[in-house]
mmCIF file of C-alpha atoms and ligand atoms in Angstrom:
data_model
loop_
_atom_site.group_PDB
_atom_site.id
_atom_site.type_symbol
_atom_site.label_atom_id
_atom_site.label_comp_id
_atom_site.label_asym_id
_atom_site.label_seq_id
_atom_site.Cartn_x
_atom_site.Cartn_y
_atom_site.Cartn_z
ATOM 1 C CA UNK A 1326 0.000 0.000 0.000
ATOM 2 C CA UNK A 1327 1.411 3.413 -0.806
ATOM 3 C CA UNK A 1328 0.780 5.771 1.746
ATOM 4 C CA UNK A 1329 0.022 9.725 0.197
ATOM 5 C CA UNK A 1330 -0.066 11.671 3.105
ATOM 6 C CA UNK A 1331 -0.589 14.973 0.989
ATOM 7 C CA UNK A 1332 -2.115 15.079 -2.200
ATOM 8 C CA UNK A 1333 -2.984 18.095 -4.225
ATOM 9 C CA UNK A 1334 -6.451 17.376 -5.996
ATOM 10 C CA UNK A 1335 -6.146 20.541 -8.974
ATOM 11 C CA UNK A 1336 -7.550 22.833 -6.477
ATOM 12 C CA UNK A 1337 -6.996 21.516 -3.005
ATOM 13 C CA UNK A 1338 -5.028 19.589 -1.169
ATOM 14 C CA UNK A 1339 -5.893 15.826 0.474
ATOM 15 C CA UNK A 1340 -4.415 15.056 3.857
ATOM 16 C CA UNK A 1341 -5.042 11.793 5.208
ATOM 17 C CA UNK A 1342 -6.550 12.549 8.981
ATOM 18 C CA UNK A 1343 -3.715 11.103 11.069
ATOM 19 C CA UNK A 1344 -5.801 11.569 14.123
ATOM 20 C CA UNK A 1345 -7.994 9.177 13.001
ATOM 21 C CA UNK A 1346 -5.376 6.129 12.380
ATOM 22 C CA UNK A 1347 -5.668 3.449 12.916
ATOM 23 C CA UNK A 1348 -9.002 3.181 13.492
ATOM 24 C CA UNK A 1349 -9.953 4.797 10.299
ATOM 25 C CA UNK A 1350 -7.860 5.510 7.305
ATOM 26 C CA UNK A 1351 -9.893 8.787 6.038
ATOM 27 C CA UNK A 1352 -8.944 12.130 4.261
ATOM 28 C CA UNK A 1353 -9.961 15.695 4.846
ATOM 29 C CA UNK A 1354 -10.201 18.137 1.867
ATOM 30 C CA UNK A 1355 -8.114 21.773 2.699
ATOM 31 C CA UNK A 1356 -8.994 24.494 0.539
ATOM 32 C CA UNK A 1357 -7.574 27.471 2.451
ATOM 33 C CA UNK A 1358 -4.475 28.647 4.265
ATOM 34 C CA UNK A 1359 -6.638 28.686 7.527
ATOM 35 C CA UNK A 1360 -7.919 25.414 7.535
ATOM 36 C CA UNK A 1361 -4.016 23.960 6.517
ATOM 37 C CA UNK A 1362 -2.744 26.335 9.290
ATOM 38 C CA UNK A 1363 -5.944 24.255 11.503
ATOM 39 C CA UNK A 1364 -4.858 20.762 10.003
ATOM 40 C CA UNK A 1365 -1.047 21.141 10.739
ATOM 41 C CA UNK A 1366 -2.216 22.883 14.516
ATOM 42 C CA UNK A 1367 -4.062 19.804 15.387
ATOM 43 C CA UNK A 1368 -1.693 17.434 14.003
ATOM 44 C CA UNK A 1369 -3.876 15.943 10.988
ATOM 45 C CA UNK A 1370 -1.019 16.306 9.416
ATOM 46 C CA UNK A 1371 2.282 15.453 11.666
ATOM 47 C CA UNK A 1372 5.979 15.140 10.938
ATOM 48 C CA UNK A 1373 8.777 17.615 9.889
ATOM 49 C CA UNK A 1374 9.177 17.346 6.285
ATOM 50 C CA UNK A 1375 5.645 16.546 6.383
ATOM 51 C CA UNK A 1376 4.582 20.081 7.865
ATOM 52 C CA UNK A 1377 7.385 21.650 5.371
ATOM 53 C CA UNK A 1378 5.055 20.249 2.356
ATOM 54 C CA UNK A 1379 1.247 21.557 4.223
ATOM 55 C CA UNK A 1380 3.046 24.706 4.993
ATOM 56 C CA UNK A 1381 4.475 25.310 1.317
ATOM 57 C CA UNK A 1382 0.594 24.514 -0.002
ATOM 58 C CA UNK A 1383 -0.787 26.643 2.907
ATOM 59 C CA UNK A 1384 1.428 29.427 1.367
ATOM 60 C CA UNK A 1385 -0.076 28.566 -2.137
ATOM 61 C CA UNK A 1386 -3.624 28.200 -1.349
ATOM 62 C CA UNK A 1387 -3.099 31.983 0.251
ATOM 63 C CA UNK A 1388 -2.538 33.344 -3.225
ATOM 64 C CA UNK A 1389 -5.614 32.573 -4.183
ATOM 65 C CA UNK A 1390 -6.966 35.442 -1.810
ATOM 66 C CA UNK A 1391 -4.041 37.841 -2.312
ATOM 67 C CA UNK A 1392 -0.156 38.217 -4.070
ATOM 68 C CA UNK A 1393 -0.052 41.279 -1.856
ATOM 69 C CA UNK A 1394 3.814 40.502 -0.430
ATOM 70 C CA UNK A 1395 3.475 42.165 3.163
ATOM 71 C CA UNK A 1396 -0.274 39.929 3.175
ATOM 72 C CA UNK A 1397 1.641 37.166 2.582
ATOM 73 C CA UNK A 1398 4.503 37.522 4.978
ATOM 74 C CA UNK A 1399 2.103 37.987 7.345
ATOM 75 C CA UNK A 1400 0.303 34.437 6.432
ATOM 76 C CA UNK A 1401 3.362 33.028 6.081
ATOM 77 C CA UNK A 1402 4.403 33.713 10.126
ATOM 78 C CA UNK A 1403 0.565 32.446 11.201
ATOM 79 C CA UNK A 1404 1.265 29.262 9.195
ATOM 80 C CA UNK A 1405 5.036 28.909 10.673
ATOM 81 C CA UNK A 1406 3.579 29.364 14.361
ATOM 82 C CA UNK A 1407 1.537 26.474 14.134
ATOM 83 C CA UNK A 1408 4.331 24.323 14.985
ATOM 84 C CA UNK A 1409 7.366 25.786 16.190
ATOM 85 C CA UNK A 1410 10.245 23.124 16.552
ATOM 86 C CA UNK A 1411 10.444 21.361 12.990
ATOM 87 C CA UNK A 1412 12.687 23.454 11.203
ATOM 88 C CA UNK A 1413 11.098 22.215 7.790
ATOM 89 C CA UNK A 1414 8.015 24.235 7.943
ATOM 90 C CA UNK A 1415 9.884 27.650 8.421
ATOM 91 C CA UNK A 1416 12.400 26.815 5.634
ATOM 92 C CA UNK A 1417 9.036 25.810 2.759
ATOM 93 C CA UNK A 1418 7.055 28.594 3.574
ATOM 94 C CA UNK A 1419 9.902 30.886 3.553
ATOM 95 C CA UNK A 1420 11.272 29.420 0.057
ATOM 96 C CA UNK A 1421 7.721 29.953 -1.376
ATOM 97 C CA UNK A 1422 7.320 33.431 0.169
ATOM 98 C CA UNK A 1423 10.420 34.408 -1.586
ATOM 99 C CA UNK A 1424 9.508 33.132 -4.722
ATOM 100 C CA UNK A 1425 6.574 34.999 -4.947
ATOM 101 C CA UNK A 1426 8.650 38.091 -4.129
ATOM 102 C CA UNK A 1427 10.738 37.365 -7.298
ATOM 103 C CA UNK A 1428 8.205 36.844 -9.361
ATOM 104 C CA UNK A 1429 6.275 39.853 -8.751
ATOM 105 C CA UNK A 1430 9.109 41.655 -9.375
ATOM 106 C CA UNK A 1431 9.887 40.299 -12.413
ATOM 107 C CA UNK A 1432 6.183 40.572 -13.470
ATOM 108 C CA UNK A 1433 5.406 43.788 -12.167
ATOM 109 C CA UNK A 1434 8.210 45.863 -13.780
ATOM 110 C CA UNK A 1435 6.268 47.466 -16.355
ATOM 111 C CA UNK A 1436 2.672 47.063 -15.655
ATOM 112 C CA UNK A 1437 0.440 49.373 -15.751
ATOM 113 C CA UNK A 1438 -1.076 49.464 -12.223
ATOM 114 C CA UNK A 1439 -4.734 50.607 -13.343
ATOM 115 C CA UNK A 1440 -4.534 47.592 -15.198
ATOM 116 C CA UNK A 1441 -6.956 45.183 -13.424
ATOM 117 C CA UNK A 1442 -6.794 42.431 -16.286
ATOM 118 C CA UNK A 1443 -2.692 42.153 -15.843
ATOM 119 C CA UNK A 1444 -3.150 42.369 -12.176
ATOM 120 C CA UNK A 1445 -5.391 39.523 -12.022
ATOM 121 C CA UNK A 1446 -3.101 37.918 -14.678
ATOM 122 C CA UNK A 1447 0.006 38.410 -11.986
ATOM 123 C CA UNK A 1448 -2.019 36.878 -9.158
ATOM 124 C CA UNK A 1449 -3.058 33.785 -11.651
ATOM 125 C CA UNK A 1450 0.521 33.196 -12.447
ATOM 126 C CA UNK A 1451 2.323 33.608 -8.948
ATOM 127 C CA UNK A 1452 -0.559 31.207 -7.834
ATOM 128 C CA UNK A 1453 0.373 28.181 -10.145
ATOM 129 C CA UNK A 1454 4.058 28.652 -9.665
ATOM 130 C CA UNK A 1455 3.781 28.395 -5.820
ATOM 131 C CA UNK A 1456 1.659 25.224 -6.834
ATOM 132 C CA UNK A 1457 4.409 24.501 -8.423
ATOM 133 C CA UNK A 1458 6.901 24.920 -5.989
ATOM 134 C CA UNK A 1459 4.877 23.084 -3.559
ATOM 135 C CA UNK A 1460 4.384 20.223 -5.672
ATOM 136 C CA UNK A 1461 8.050 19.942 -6.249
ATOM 137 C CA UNK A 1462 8.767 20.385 -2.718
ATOM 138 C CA UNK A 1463 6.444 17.225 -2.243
ATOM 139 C CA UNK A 1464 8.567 15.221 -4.830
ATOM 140 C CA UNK A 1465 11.951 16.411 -3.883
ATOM 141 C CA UNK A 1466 11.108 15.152 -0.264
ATOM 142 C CA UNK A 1467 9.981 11.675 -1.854
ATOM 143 C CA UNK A 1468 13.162 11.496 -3.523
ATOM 144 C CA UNK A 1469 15.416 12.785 -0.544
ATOM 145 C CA UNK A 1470 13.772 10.108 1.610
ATOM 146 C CA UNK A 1471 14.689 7.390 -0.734
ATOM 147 C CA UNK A 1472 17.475 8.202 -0.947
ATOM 148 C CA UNK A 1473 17.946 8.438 2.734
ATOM 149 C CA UNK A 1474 16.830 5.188 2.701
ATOM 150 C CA UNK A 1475 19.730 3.471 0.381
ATOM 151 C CA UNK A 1476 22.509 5.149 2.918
ATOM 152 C CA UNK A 1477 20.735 4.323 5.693
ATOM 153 C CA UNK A 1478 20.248 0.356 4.771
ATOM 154 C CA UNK A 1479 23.904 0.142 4.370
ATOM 155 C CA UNK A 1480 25.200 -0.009 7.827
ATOM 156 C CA UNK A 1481 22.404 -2.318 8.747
ATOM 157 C CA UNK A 1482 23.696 -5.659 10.184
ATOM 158 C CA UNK A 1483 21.993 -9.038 8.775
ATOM 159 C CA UNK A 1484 18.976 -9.702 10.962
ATOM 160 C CA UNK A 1485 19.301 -6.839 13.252
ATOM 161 C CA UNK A 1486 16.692 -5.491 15.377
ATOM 162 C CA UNK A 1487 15.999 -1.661 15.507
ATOM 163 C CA UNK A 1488 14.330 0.336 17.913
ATOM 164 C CA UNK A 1489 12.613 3.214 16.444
ATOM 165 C CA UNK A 1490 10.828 6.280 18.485
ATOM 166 C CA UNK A 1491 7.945 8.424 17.096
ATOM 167 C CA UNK A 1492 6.947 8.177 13.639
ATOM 168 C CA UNK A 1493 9.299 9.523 11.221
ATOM 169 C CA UNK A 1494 7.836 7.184 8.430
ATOM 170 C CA UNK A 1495 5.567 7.922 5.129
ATOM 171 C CA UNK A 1496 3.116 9.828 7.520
ATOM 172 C CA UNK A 1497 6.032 12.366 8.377
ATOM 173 C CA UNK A 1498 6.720 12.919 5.413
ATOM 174 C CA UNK A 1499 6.133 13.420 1.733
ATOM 175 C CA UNK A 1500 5.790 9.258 1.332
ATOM 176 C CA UNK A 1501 8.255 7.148 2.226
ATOM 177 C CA UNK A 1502 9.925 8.270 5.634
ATOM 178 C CA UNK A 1503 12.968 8.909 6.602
ATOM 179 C CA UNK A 1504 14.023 6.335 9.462
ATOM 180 C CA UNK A 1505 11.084 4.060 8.396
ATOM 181 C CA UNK A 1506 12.822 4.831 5.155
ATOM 182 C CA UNK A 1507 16.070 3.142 6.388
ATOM 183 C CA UNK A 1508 14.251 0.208 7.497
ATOM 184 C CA UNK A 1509 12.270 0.117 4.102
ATOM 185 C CA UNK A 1510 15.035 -0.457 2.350
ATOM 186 C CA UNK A 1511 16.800 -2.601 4.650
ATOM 187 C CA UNK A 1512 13.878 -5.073 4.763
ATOM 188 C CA UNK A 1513 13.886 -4.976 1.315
ATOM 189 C CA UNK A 1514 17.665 -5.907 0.572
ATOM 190 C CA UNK A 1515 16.905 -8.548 4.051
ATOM 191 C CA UNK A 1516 13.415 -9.991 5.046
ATOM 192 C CA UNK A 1517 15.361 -11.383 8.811
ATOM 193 C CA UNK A 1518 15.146 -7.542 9.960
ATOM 194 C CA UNK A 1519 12.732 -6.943 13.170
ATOM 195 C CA UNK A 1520 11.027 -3.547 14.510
ATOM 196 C CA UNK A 1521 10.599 -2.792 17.970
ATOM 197 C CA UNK A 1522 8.817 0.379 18.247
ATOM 198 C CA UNK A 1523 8.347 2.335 21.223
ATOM 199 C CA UNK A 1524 4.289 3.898 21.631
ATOM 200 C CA UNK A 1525 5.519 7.402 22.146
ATOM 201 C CA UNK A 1526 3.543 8.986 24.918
ATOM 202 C CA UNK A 1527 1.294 11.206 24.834
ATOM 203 C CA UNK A 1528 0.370 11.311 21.437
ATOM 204 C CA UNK A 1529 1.299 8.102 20.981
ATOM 205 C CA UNK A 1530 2.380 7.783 16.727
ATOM 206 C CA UNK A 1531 4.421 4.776 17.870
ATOM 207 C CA UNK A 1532 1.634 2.620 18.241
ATOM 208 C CA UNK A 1533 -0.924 4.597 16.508
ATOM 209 C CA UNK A 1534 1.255 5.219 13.312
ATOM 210 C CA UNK A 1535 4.713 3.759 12.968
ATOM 211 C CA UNK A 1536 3.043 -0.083 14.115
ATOM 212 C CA UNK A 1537 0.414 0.844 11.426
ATOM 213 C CA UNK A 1538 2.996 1.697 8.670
ATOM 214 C CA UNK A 1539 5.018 -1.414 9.536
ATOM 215 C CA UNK A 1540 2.329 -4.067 10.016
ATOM 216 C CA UNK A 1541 1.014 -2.758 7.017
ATOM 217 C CA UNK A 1542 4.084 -3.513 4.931
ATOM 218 C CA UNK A 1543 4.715 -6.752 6.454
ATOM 219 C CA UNK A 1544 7.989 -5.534 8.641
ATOM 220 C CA UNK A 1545 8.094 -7.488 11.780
ATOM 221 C CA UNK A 1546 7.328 -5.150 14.021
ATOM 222 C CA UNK A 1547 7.353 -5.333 18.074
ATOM 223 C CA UNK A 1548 5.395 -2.486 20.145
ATOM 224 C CA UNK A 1549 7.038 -1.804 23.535
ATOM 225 C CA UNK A 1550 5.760 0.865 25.855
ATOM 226 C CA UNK A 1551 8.646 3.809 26.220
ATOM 227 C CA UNK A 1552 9.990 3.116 29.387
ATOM 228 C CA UNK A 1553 11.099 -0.532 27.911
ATOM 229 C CA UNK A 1554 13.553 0.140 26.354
ATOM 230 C CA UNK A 1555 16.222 -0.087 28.234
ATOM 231 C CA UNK A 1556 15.213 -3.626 29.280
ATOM 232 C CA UNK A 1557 15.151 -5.000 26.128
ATOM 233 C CA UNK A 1558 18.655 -3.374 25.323
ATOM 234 C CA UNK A 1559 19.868 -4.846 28.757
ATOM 235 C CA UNK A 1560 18.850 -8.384 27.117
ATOM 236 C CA UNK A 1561 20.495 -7.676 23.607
ATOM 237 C CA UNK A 1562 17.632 -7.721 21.713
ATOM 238 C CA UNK A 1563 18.061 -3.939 19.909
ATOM 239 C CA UNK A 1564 21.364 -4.115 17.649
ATOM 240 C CA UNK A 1565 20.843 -0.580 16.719
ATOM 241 C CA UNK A 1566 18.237 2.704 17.083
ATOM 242 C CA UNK A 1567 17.271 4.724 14.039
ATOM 243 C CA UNK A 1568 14.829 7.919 14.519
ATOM 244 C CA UNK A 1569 13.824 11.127 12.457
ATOM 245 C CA UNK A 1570 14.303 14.737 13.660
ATOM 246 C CA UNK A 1571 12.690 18.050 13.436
ATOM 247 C CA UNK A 1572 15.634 20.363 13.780
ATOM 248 C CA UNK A 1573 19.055 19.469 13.783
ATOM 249 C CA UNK A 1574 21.251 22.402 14.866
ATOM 250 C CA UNK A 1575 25.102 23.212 13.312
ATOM 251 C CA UNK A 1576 26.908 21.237 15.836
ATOM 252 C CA UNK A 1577 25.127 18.350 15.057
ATOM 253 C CA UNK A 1578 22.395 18.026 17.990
ATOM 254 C CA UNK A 1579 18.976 16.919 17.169
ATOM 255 C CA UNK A 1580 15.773 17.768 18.186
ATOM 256 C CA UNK A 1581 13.209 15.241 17.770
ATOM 257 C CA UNK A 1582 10.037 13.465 19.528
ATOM 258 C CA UNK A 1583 10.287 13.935 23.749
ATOM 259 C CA UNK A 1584 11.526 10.415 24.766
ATOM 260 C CA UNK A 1585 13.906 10.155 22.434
ATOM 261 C CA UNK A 1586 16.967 12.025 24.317
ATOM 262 C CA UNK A 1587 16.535 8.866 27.049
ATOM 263 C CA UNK A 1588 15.903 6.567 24.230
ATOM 264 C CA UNK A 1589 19.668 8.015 23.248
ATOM 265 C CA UNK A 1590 21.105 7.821 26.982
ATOM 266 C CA UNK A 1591 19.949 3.804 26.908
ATOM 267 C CA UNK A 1592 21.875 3.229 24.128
ATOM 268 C CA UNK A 1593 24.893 5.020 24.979
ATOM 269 C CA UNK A 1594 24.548 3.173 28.633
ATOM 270 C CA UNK A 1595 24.876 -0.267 26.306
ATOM 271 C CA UNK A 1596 26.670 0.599 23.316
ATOM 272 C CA UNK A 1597 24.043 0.435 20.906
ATOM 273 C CA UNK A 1598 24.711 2.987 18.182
ATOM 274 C CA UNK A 1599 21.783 5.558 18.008
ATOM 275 C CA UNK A 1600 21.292 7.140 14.434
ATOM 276 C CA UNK A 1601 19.114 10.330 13.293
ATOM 277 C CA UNK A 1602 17.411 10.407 9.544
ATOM 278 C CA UNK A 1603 16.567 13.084 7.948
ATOM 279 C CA UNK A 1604 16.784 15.444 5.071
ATOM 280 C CA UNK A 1605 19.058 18.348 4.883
ATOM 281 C CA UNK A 1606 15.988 20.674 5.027
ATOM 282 C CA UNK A 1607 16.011 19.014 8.581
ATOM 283 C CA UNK A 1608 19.614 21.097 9.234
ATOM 284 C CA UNK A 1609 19.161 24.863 10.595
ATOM 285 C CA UNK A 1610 22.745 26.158 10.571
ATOM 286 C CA UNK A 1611 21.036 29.741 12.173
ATOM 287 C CA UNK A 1612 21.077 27.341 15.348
ATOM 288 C CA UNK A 1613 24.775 27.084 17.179
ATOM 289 C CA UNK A 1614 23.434 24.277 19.175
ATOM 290 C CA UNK A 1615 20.246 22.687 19.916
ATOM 291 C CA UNK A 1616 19.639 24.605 23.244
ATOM 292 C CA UNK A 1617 18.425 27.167 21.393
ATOM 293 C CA UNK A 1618 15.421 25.193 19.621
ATOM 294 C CA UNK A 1619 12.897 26.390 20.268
ATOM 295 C CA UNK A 1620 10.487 23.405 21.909
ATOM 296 C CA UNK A 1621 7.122 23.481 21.723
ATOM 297 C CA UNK A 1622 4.587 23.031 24.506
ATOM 298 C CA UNK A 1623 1.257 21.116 24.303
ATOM 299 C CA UNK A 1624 -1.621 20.605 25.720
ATOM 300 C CA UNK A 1625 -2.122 19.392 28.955
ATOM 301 C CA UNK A 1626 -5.337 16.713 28.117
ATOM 302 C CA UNK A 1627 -2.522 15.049 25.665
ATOM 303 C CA UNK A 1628 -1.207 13.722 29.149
ATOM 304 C CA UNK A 1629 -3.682 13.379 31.161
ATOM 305 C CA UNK A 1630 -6.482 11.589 28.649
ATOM 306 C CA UNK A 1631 -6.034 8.538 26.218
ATOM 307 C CA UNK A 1632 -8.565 8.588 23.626
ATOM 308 C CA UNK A 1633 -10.958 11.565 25.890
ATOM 309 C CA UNK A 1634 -10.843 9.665 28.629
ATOM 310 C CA UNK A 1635 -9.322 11.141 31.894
ATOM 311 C CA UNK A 1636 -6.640 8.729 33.345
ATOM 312 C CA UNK A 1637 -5.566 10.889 36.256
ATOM 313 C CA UNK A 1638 -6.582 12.717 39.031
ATOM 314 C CA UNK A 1639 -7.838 16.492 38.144
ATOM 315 C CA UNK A 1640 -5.809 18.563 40.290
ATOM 316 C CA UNK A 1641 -2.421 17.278 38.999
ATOM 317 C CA UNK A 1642 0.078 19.142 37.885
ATOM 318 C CA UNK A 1643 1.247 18.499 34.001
ATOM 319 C CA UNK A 1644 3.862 19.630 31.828
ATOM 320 C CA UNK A 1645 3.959 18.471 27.957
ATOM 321 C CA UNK A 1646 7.121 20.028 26.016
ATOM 322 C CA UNK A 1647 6.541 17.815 22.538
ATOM 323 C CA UNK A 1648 10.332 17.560 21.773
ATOM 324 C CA UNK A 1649 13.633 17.152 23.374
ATOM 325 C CA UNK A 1650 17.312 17.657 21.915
ATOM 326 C CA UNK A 1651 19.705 14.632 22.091
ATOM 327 C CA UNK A 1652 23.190 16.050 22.217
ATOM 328 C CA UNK A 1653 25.299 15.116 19.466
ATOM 329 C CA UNK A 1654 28.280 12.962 21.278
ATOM 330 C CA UNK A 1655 25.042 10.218 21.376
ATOM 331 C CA UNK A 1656 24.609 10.540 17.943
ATOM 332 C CA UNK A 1657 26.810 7.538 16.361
ATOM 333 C CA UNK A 1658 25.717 9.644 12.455
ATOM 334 C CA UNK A 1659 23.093 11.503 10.596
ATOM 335 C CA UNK A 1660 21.603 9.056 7.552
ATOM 336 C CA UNK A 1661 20.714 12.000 4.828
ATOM 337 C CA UNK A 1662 19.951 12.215 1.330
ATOM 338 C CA UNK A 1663 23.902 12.474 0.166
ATOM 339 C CA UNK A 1664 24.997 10.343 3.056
ATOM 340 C CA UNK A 1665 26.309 9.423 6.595
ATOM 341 C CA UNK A 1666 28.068 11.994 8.187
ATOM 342 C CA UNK A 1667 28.816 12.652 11.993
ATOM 343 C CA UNK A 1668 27.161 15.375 13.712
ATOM 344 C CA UNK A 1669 31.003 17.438 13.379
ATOM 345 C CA UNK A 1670 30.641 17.017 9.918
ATOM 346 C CA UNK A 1671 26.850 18.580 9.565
ATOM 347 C CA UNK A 1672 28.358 22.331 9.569
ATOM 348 C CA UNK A 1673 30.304 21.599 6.689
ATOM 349 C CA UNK A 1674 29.363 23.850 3.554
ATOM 350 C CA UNK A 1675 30.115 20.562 1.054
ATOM 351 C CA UNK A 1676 27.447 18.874 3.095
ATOM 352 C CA UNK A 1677 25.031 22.052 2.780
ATOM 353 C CA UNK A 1678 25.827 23.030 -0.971
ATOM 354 C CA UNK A 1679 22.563 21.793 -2.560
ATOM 355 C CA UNK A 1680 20.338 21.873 0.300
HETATM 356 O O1 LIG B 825 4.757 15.935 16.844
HETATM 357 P P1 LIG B 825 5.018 15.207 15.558
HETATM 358 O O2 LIG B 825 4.280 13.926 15.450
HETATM 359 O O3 LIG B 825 4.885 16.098 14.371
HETATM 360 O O4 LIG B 825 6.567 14.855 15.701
HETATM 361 C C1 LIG B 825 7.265 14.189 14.715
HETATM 362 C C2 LIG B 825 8.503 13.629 15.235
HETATM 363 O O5 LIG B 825 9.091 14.102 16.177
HETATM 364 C C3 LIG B 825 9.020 12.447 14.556
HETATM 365 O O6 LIG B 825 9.590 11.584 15.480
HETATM 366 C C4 LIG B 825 10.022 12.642 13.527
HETATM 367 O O7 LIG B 825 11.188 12.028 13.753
HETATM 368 C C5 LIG B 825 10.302 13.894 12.871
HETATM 369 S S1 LIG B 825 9.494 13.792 11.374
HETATM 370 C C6 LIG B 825 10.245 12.632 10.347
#
């Protein structure tokens, strides 16, 4: 089954409702920038590169109201403070806000601004090249995730067992995934590899999404609760861990699901190598180091209530930060699109050059 998590329709754009999996595998139409802004707030659409596609169509769907630039800077910031931490959503929305810039420069020299007919014609035209540019975005994430996938599968032992946290898999992304893209292509090249996935409290897209994915596909696939994991790597049944990111700062550290900075310290604790995946559009060299991610902070009801019902006491206290940072020196590499490199080597402008 190939999983489309966005789909642009001609005139809209098809999410799958990843709030609804895996009970029911259903799609919601979005036809504005508000309701994408909505759909990426509330998580119907989830995952870095994922949110880096919605945001670019958000940004295209707003030109069909208005090419006015300072209208759509200021559409472009609502959609980017939907979800703060993934670094992918600032860098899409920005690339298509800058397009449009050039392009109504370039159209606008030498119109005549009574002109409603050419202005209309300007607003047609910087509308279907941010479709475009969003569509391309889509594809270029397909490819960098396959891609991902090939360097990833290489340093794969025969038969090993991964542990995986969150969901960094087709859902997260344009199709495909990017550590579920590793294993992909490692289960393709050897059937003997096993999944243990951890659920990923609170929102839980370990059980709900990355099992799904898996099972789906046929992957052996085991689902432990979080705090598990260091058992099973006490009893040397994980070989390695592979997860995704949503911002990976200069010096190599890398924001990603909360859990998976203790996920990191287990392996470290029994030297199990601990990779990140992801796509350069992942990297934000404007951050030194990942202290200065910014992390956002969720609702409350995501801890204390599993599918709306309450599973605590009311009074309780609650704190829900959605991401933590694993420092690089317990990152063994970062699998991207043009390779494995160690999180030294991320600042490197070779690594960069095509981003
Ligand atoms: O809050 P989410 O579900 O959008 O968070 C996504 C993650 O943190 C994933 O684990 C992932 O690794 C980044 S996306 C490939």
């Amino acid at each position: 089954m190939t999983i489309n998590p966005i789909e642009w329709t001609g005139k809209s754009v098809k999410l799958i409702d990843q709030t609804k999996l895996p009970y029911e595998y259903t799609f919601v139409e979005i036809n504005t920038y508000q309701e994408m802004a909505t759909a990426i707030k509330d998580m119907i659409v989830r995952g870095a590169p994922a949110i880096g596609v919605a945001g670019a169509f958000g940004v295209a769907l707003a030109a069909k109201e208005t090419t006015e630039i300072k209208e759509l800077e200021k559409i472009g910031e609502y959609l980017k403070s939907t979800r703060p931490t993934a670094v992918n959503l600032m860098w899409a929305v920005d690339k298509q806000i800058n397009h449009a810039k050039k392009i109504k420069q370039e159209r606008h020299s030498g119109l005549d601004p009574e002109s409603h007919e050419m202005l209309n014609q300007v607003q047609h035209d910087i509308y279907d090249v941010l479709v475009r540019n969003a569509l391309e975005i889509l594809n270029d994430d397909l490819n960098r995730c396959k891609k991902i996938g090939e360097h990833g599968s290489s340093i794969i032992p025969g038969g090993a067992n991964i542990l995986t946290h969150c969901n960094a898999g087709a859902l997260a992304t344009a199709g495909y995934g990017t550590a579920l893209g590793v294993i992909r292509s490692a289960f393709a090249k050897d059937p003997k590899i096993k999944v243990f996935a951890n659920e990923t409290r609170p929102r839980q897209q370990g059980a709900r999404l990355t099992a799904w994915e898996l099972v789906n596909e046929g992957i052996p696939t085991t689902l432990i609760t979080d705090g598990m994991c260091g058992y099973f790597m006490k009893k040397g049944m994980i070989d390695l861990v592979v997860v995704g990111a949503d911002r990976i700062a200069a010096n190599g550290d890398a924001a990603n699901k909360i859990g998976t900075y203790t996920v990191a310290l287990a392996a470290k604790a029994h030297d199990i190598p601990f990779y990140v995946a992801a796509p350069r559009s992942t990297i934000d060299m404007k951050i030194k180091s990942g202290d200065m991610i910014e992390i956002e902070e969720r609702d409350r009801t995501e801890v204390t209530h599993i599918n709306g019902k309450s599973i605590c006491p009311e009074g309780v206290n609650v704190i829900n930060p959605g991401f933590d940072v694993t420092p690089a020196g317990l990152i063994a590499g970062i699998i991207t699109e043009t390779g494995i490199y160690k999180p030294s080597e991320i600042a490197s402008s070779a690594i960069l050059s095509h981003k």
